Every structure is written in C-alpha cells, then in structure tokens.
Short mmCIF file of C-alpha atoms in Angstrom, two decimals:
data_model
loop_
_atom_site.label_atom_id
_atom_site.label_comp_id
_atom_site.label_asym_id
_atom_site.label_seq_id
_atom_site.Cartn_x
_atom_site.Cartn_y
_atom_site.Cartn_z
CA MET A 137 0.03 0.08 -0.10
CA GLU A 138 1.14 3.47 -0.75
CA GLN A 139 2.50 5.81 2.02
CA TYR A 140 1.05 8.76 2.89
CA GLU A 141 2.74 11.63 4.93
CA VAL A 142 0.52 12.85 7.43
CA GLN A 143 1.33 16.06 8.54
CA ARG A 144 0.35 18.67 11.68
CA LEU A 145 -1.67 21.50 9.81
CA LYS A 146 -0.29 25.02 10.40
CA ILE A 147 -3.03 27.81 11.32
CA ASN A 148 -2.98 30.01 8.74
CA PHE A 149 -5.00 31.80 5.89
CA LYS A 150 -4.11 29.07 3.74
CA THR A 151 -5.24 25.99 6.07
CA LEU A 152 -8.69 27.54 6.65
CA GLU A 153 -9.36 28.05 3.00
CA HIS A 154 -8.85 24.59 2.59
CA PHE A 155 -10.89 23.71 5.24
CA GLU A 156 -13.84 25.00 3.27
CA ASN A 157 -13.74 22.34 1.14
CA PHE A 158 -14.73 19.90 4.21
CA ARG A 159 -18.15 18.77 5.02
CA GLU A 160 -17.60 19.06 8.54
CA TYR A 161 -17.20 22.64 8.63
CA GLY A 162 -18.42 24.31 11.92
CA SER A 163 -17.62 25.82 15.24
CA GLN A 164 -14.23 24.88 15.29
CA GLU A 165 -12.93 25.96 12.41
CA LEU A 166 -14.60 29.35 12.56
CA SER A 167 -13.43 29.78 15.79
CA MET A 168 -9.84 29.14 14.31
CA LYS A 169 -10.34 31.89 11.98
CA GLU A 170 -11.49 34.24 14.26
CA ASP A 171 -8.79 33.70 16.50
CA LEU A 172 -6.26 34.07 13.43
CA GLU A 173 -8.08 37.20 12.14
CA GLU A 174 -7.91 38.90 15.60
CA ASN A 175 -4.49 38.04 16.17
CA ILE A 176 -5.02 35.75 19.16
CA VAL A 177 -3.29 33.22 17.60
CA GLU A 178 0.03 33.61 15.38
CA ASN A 179 0.09 32.51 11.87
CA ASP A 180 1.55 29.32 11.22
CA SER A 181 0.59 28.36 14.84
CA GLU A 182 0.24 24.50 14.98
CA SER A 183 -3.42 23.14 14.98
CA PRO A 184 -4.68 20.41 16.53
CA PHE A 185 -5.56 18.97 12.77
CA TYR A 186 -3.47 16.59 10.74
CA GLY A 187 -3.68 15.96 7.09
CA VAL A 188 -2.59 14.83 3.93
CA TYR A 189 -1.53 16.54 1.02
CA PHE A 190 -1.55 15.72 -2.53
CA GLY A 191 0.84 18.48 -3.87
CA ASP A 192 -0.59 21.91 -2.71
CA LYS A 193 -4.01 19.99 -2.36
CA LEU A 194 -5.27 19.64 1.81
CA VAL A 195 -7.25 16.24 0.39
CA ALA A 196 -7.72 14.48 4.22
CA ARG A 197 -7.64 15.53 7.51
CA MET A 198 -8.58 14.64 11.06
CA SER A 199 -8.49 16.34 14.62
CA LEU A 200 -6.92 15.05 17.66
CA TYR A 201 -6.81 15.89 21.44
CA ARG A 202 -5.41 14.91 24.22
CA ILE A 203 -8.01 14.21 26.98
CA ASP A 204 -6.63 14.16 30.34
CA LYS A 205 -6.41 10.88 32.62
CA GLN A 206 -8.81 12.37 35.11
CA PHE A 207 -11.37 12.68 32.57
CA ASP A 208 -10.75 9.24 31.08
CA ARG A 209 -14.42 7.13 31.55
CA TYR A 210 -13.39 4.64 28.51
CA PHE A 211 -10.26 2.85 29.70
CA ASP A 212 -8.74 0.66 32.20
CA PRO A 213 -6.57 1.52 33.76
CA PRO A 214 -7.32 5.07 33.43
CA GLN A 215 -4.86 7.13 31.28
CA ASP A 216 -4.31 9.93 28.87
CA TYR A 217 -5.92 9.21 25.58
CA LEU A 218 -6.75 10.82 22.15
CA GLU A 219 -9.88 11.85 21.14
CA LEU A 220 -10.13 11.74 17.33
CA TRP A 221 -12.67 13.48 15.36
CA LYS A 222 -13.38 15.44 11.82
CA LEU A 223 -11.87 12.41 9.74
CA GLU A 224 -12.39 12.90 6.45
CA VAL A 225 -11.32 12.40 3.02
CA LEU A 226 -12.63 14.34 -0.03
CA PRO A 227 -14.34 12.72 -2.48
CA GLY A 228 -12.04 11.78 -5.10
CA PHE A 229 -9.78 10.56 -2.90
CA GLN A 230 -11.36 7.87 -0.95
CA GLY A 231 -10.79 4.46 -1.07
CA LYS A 232 -6.80 4.91 -1.42
CA GLY A 233 -5.94 4.23 2.25
CA ILE A 234 -5.59 7.79 3.25
CA GLY A 235 -7.94 7.56 5.71
CA ASN A 236 -6.07 4.21 7.06
CA ALA A 237 -3.09 6.16 7.22
CA LEU A 238 -4.44 9.09 9.48
CA VAL A 239 -5.92 6.54 12.25
CA ASP A 240 -2.69 4.89 11.74
CA PHE A 241 -0.65 8.01 12.72
CA ALA A 242 -3.41 8.32 15.62
CA LYS A 243 -2.47 4.81 16.76
CA THR A 244 1.36 5.03 16.93
CA GLN A 245 1.26 7.83 19.46
CA GLY A 246 1.47 5.95 22.31
CA LEU A 247 -1.92 6.03 23.65
CA PRO A 248 -5.58 4.97 23.52
CA VAL A 249 -7.95 6.41 20.94
CA LYS A 250 -11.22 7.29 20.86
CA THR A 251 -14.10 8.22 18.37
CA ASN A 252 -17.39 8.87 17.49
CA ALA A 253 -18.34 7.04 14.70
CA ARG A 254 -20.28 8.31 11.95
CA GLN A 255 -23.39 6.10 10.77
CA ARG A 256 -23.00 3.44 8.82
CA SER A 257 -19.05 3.80 9.49
CA ASP A 258 -18.55 0.72 11.68
CA ASP A 259 -16.98 -1.23 9.08
CA PHE A 260 -14.28 1.15 8.51
CA TRP A 261 -13.48 1.77 12.34
CA ALA A 262 -13.58 -2.41 12.36
CA LYS A 263 -11.15 -2.49 10.22
CA GLN A 264 -8.98 -0.31 11.80
CA GLY A 265 -8.91 -2.14 14.75
CA PHE A 266 -11.49 -0.18 16.40
CA GLU A 267 -14.38 -1.59 19.09
CA SER A 268 -17.56 -0.20 19.87
CA VAL A 269 -18.13 0.17 23.75
CA HIS A 270 -21.12 -0.71 26.03
CA TYR A 271 -23.55 2.32 25.53
CA ASP A 272 -23.62 4.70 28.75
CA PRO A 273 -26.77 7.19 28.12
CA GLU A 274 -25.07 9.94 30.51
CA ARG A 275 -21.47 9.38 29.48
CA ASP A 276 -22.20 8.94 25.65
CA ARG A 277 -25.23 11.05 25.02
CA GLY A 278 -25.92 9.80 21.61
CA GLU A 279 -22.66 9.24 20.02
CA ASN A 280 -21.18 5.89 18.86
CA PRO A 281 -18.12 5.60 20.72
CA TYR A 282 -15.46 3.27 19.17
CA VAL A 283 -12.21 2.78 20.83
CA TRP A 284 -8.85 1.34 20.16
CA PHE A 285 -7.23 -0.17 22.81
CA PRO A 286 -2.92 -0.65 22.96
CA GLU A 287 -1.86 -3.80 24.47
CA GLY A 288 -2.45 -4.01 28.06
CA VAL A 289 -5.49 -1.45 28.23
CA ARG A 290 -9.09 -2.62 28.50
CA GLU A 291 -12.36 -0.98 28.33
CA GLN A 292 -13.51 0.54 31.48
CA LYS A 293 -16.19 -0.79 33.77
CA MET B 98 -49.13 26.27 11.68
CA GLU B 99 -50.65 22.73 12.37
CA GLN B 100 -50.27 21.46 16.26
CA TYR B 101 -48.45 18.02 16.04
CA GLU B 102 -48.64 15.98 19.67
CA VAL B 103 -45.68 15.34 20.67
CA GLN B 104 -45.39 12.08 22.60
CA ARG B 105 -42.90 10.36 24.84
CA LEU B 106 -41.58 7.11 23.09
CA LYS B 107 -41.97 3.42 24.88
CA ILE B 108 -39.60 1.33 24.20
CA ASN B 109 -40.73 -1.78 22.26
CA PHE B 110 -40.20 -3.62 19.22
CA LYS B 111 -42.42 -1.31 17.49
CA THR B 112 -40.46 1.86 18.55
CA LEU B 113 -37.23 0.18 17.76
CA GLU B 114 -38.58 -1.16 14.53
CA HIS B 115 -39.34 2.52 13.56
CA PHE B 116 -35.96 3.60 14.68
CA GLU B 117 -34.34 1.47 11.41
CA ASN B 118 -36.09 4.15 9.28
CA PHE B 119 -33.66 6.86 10.67
CA ARG B 120 -30.35 7.84 9.55
CA GLU B 121 -28.90 8.62 12.85
CA TYR B 122 -29.18 5.01 14.27
CA GLY B 123 -26.14 3.79 16.45
CA SER B 124 -25.16 2.50 19.59
CA GLN B 125 -27.77 4.21 21.41
CA GLU B 126 -30.58 2.16 19.68
CA LEU B 127 -28.54 -0.91 19.83
CA SER B 128 -28.37 -0.80 23.17
CA MET B 129 -32.06 -0.13 23.90
CA LYS B 130 -32.64 -3.11 21.55
CA GLU B 131 -30.18 -5.18 23.55
CA ASP B 132 -31.94 -4.30 26.92
CA LEU B 133 -35.38 -5.18 25.24
CA GLU B 134 -34.44 -8.62 24.09
CA GLU B 135 -32.58 -9.58 27.14
CA ASN B 136 -35.41 -8.35 29.54
CA ILE B 137 -33.01 -5.86 31.12
CA VAL B 138 -36.12 -3.13 30.35
CA GLU B 139 -39.70 -3.66 30.26
CA ASN B 140 -41.35 -3.35 27.12
CA ASP B 141 -42.87 -0.07 27.03
CA SER B 142 -41.01 1.35 29.44
CA GLU B 143 -40.11 5.25 28.86
CA SER B 144 -37.32 5.84 26.93
CA PRO B 145 -35.28 8.94 26.53
CA PHE B 146 -36.91 9.64 22.99
CA TYR B 147 -39.89 12.10 22.02
CA GLY B 148 -41.67 11.78 18.70
CA VAL B 149 -44.46 12.25 16.35
CA TYR B 150 -46.77 10.03 14.85
CA PHE B 151 -48.61 10.47 11.86
CA GLY B 152 -51.08 7.86 12.12
CA ASP B 153 -49.25 4.56 12.98
CA LYS B 154 -46.31 5.91 11.89
CA LEU B 155 -43.07 7.73 13.65
CA VAL B 156 -42.22 10.34 11.25
CA ALA B 157 -39.80 12.40 13.35
CA ARG B 158 -37.90 12.12 16.77
CA MET B 159 -35.53 13.67 19.23
CA SER B 160 -33.39 12.33 22.18
CA LEU B 161 -33.66 14.56 25.45
CA TYR B 162 -31.44 14.12 28.63
CA ARG B 163 -31.14 15.96 31.57
CA ILE B 164 -27.77 17.03 32.55
CA ASP B 165 -27.11 17.81 36.22
CA LYS B 166 -25.93 21.10 37.44
CA GLN B 167 -22.92 19.88 38.40
CA PHE B 168 -22.02 19.16 34.74
CA ASP B 169 -23.24 22.54 33.67
CA ARG B 170 -20.65 24.53 31.69
CA TYR B 171 -22.79 26.08 29.33
CA PHE B 172 -24.89 28.14 31.83
CA ASP B 173 -24.91 31.08 33.89
CA PRO B 174 -26.01 30.55 36.64
CA PRO B 175 -25.14 27.09 36.53
CA GLN B 176 -28.05 24.71 36.33
CA ASP B 177 -29.55 21.79 35.04
CA TYR B 178 -30.56 21.35 31.44
CA LEU B 179 -31.66 19.42 28.70
CA GLU B 180 -29.05 18.10 25.87
CA LEU B 181 -31.11 17.61 22.65
CA TRP B 182 -29.70 15.05 20.15
CA LYS B 183 -30.95 13.02 17.26
CA LEU B 184 -33.57 15.43 16.01
CA GLU B 185 -34.70 14.06 12.92
CA VAL B 186 -38.10 14.77 10.66
CA LEU B 187 -38.23 11.62 7.81
CA PRO B 188 -37.65 12.48 4.41
CA GLY B 189 -41.40 13.46 2.93
CA PHE B 190 -42.23 14.76 6.13
CA GLN B 191 -39.66 17.61 6.51
CA GLY B 192 -40.65 21.61 5.59
CA LYS B 193 -44.14 21.20 7.77
CA GLY B 194 -42.87 22.44 11.23
CA ILE B 195 -42.95 18.92 12.65
CA GLY B 196 -38.85 19.52 13.78
CA ASN B 197 -40.34 22.93 15.19
CA ALA B 198 -42.68 21.33 17.18
CA LEU B 199 -40.10 18.71 18.88
CA VAL B 200 -37.47 21.75 19.66
CA ASP B 201 -40.26 23.42 21.13
CA PHE B 202 -41.52 20.97 23.42
CA ALA B 203 -37.87 21.13 24.50
CA LYS B 204 -38.22 24.62 25.15
CA THR B 205 -41.40 24.40 27.55
CA GLN B 206 -39.58 21.98 30.00
CA GLY B 207 -38.35 25.00 32.03
CA LEU B 208 -34.85 24.47 31.60
CA PRO B 209 -31.83 25.69 29.28
CA VAL B 210 -31.53 23.65 26.22
CA LYS B 211 -27.97 22.61 24.15
CA THR B 212 -27.66 20.82 21.04
CA ASN B 213 -24.51 19.78 18.84
CA ALA B 214 -26.18 21.66 15.64
CA ARG B 215 -25.27 19.41 12.53
CA GLN B 216 -23.41 20.93 9.49
CA ARG B 217 -25.58 23.38 7.53
CA SER B 218 -28.25 23.68 10.16
CA ASP B 219 -27.34 27.23 11.61
CA ASP B 220 -30.43 28.59 10.17
CA PHE B 221 -32.92 26.03 11.64
CA TRP B 222 -31.17 26.74 15.18
CA ALA B 223 -31.24 30.66 14.73
CA LYS B 224 -35.06 30.46 13.68
CA GLN B 225 -35.75 28.11 16.70
CA GLY B 226 -33.91 30.81 18.87
CA PHE B 227 -30.82 28.96 20.00
CA GLU B 228 -27.37 30.59 19.74
CA SER B 229 -24.01 29.48 19.05
CA VAL B 230 -21.57 29.86 21.55
CA HIS B 231 -17.84 30.53 21.81
CA TYR B 232 -16.29 27.08 20.95
CA ASP B 233 -13.94 25.77 23.53
CA PRO B 234 -11.80 22.81 22.52
CA GLU B 235 -11.45 21.15 25.60
CA ARG B 236 -15.24 21.10 26.15
CA ASP B 237 -16.69 20.97 22.91
CA ARG B 238 -14.33 18.46 21.05
CA GLY B 239 -15.35 19.56 17.23
CA GLU B 240 -19.01 19.74 18.39
CA ASN B 241 -21.21 22.97 16.82
CA PRO B 242 -22.89 23.88 20.28
CA TYR B 243 -25.74 25.86 20.24
CA VAL B 244 -27.68 26.81 23.19
CA TRP B 245 -31.44 27.99 24.23
CA PHE B 246 -31.68 30.25 27.47
CA PRO B 247 -34.61 30.74 29.20
CA GLU B 248 -35.51 34.26 30.79
CA GLY B 249 -32.58 35.33 33.40
CA VAL B 250 -30.00 32.75 32.13
CA ARG B 251 -26.53 33.62 30.21
CA GLU B 252 -23.69 31.63 28.61
CA GLN B 253 -21.22 30.55 31.16
CA LYS B 254 -17.64 32.48 30.71
#
C-alpha cells in the first residue's frame, strides 16, 4: 500500500481556506479563523488538525485532542487518551488508504484512541482495529463511541 | 401552523423497528434493543426519545437528556439543562414544522437546552431562538454547540 505523509496542520489563512472544502466545517473552524483574524493566535502556529496533502491540496484531515487521565471514562487503567474527530477524506480521494494512514498515525502516538463513529462507518472502524464500547447514556449522549486499545489496556467498567 | 402532538416514546419492539427508518441509528438504539431483548428493561418502559406520529408511523424524533447542574459548563447561573440530540424528521415529512414542534416541546420543559448542531443547520437553530456559544476546544471537542437560554440565563464564561 502506498505511504502517505501525515502532517500536523499549521493555522494560517491557507489552511482555513482548505478547510472550507470539508463537509464537517463548523464552530471549531470558525473559531480558529476568528482567532487568526484577531491575532489571538500566530499565523502558522500549530493546530489540533493533521492532514494529508496531494501536492498543494489538502485532501484529508482529522482533529486529535489529548484528554487528561482525570477525565478518562473509557479505559482501564484510566490514562491520557486521544479523542479523534472530523476524520474526512475528500470525494475523489477516498478508497486509497488515506483515512487508514490518518488513523494509523493516531494509533502510533502511544495512547488509546476514542472516536465517535459516524453512521454506517462501523466496518471502517472495525478494519482499523477499533471496538465499540458498552453504551452509557449519561457518558455517551447519543454518540457511537469506538475505541482502540493498545496492549494491556481494556474497557473501563 | 398545524399543531403536532409530541409523545414520549415507549421502549418496545415496535418503536425500535421505527427507529431503523432514521439515519442516525447507532449505539444508543442498539443498546436499547439489547436491553429489551435481554429483559433488562420492561417492554413499554419510557425512553429518552420523543416523537411525532402520523397515524401509526413515527415520522420524527429527538432524544432529550437531563444533565445535572454539577456538569453544566454552558449556562450562567449553572443549572440542570437538557441536552437534545438526534432531532430528525423523515424525508417526505420535512418542511411542515414538525422539527419546530419537537424543539418547542424541549423549550417548554423549564430548562435551558443545548444541542450539537449538524453542519449547515445553523439557520434552523437560529429560527428556533438558539445561539452558538464561544467554542471551547477542551469542552466542545469538535461539536457545534447551540444553546437556548430561558429568561435570566446567560452563557457561562
């Protein structure tokens, strides 16, 4: 399989322009744009987004956020973990293993990973080695949580 | 505008069959189904879902969950609030004010309401009197939070 280079995205006007091509564009992106426009963040500072470029074009991205151990309700033993969201590959670039490369990147950060699976994406997450956890209404509030356990880590009961 | 009767849905095999018609079908519904099959919940016990029927057909639904004051990070003063998700009107029944009727129901429970707006639904939520809040990455993790403030309630800073 082809290797794709996963890059941490820089916050700048070019990145934010790229973001407009993605379906899941919302408060997070708008807030980043505002912070940049109002000089609250430096141009080219690091974002929580990672992506894959084809030449100059951003064709896939995801957001990764490290959650502190004290808030961990998914893993046993409780520990810092990564929350992954907005994993998206642009139409025309799907089915090439790019989504897979992004998820692999997340899995090699040395931490468990949790995501909220979109409808009908169960097969994708199963292929990535993720498992669904027992649904807890108070914790999960309508999410479809899927998690990836590194060696020695289990579901929190 | 026509009046629609919003009903609290009962957990039973008929309701779960209806749920399969909705796009946002996931861990929550599967967990309800399992609990019913394994007699963990009573047939006809009350669910966190509310819906509108046309005759015998469930044409719209939402899930409402009361969040305890101690977890409130959206409202000032901090208080119990309702988290609303999976608001969905079946195709063919949209544009008739049914989604509006469900949201009105949520707003008349005497509590603030918070939801995670789907992409491109900002106009809908604005029409319902909801406002977006300042995006907090640690709290919101990629969500697009929209809230409805009753009289005397403000955004938590």
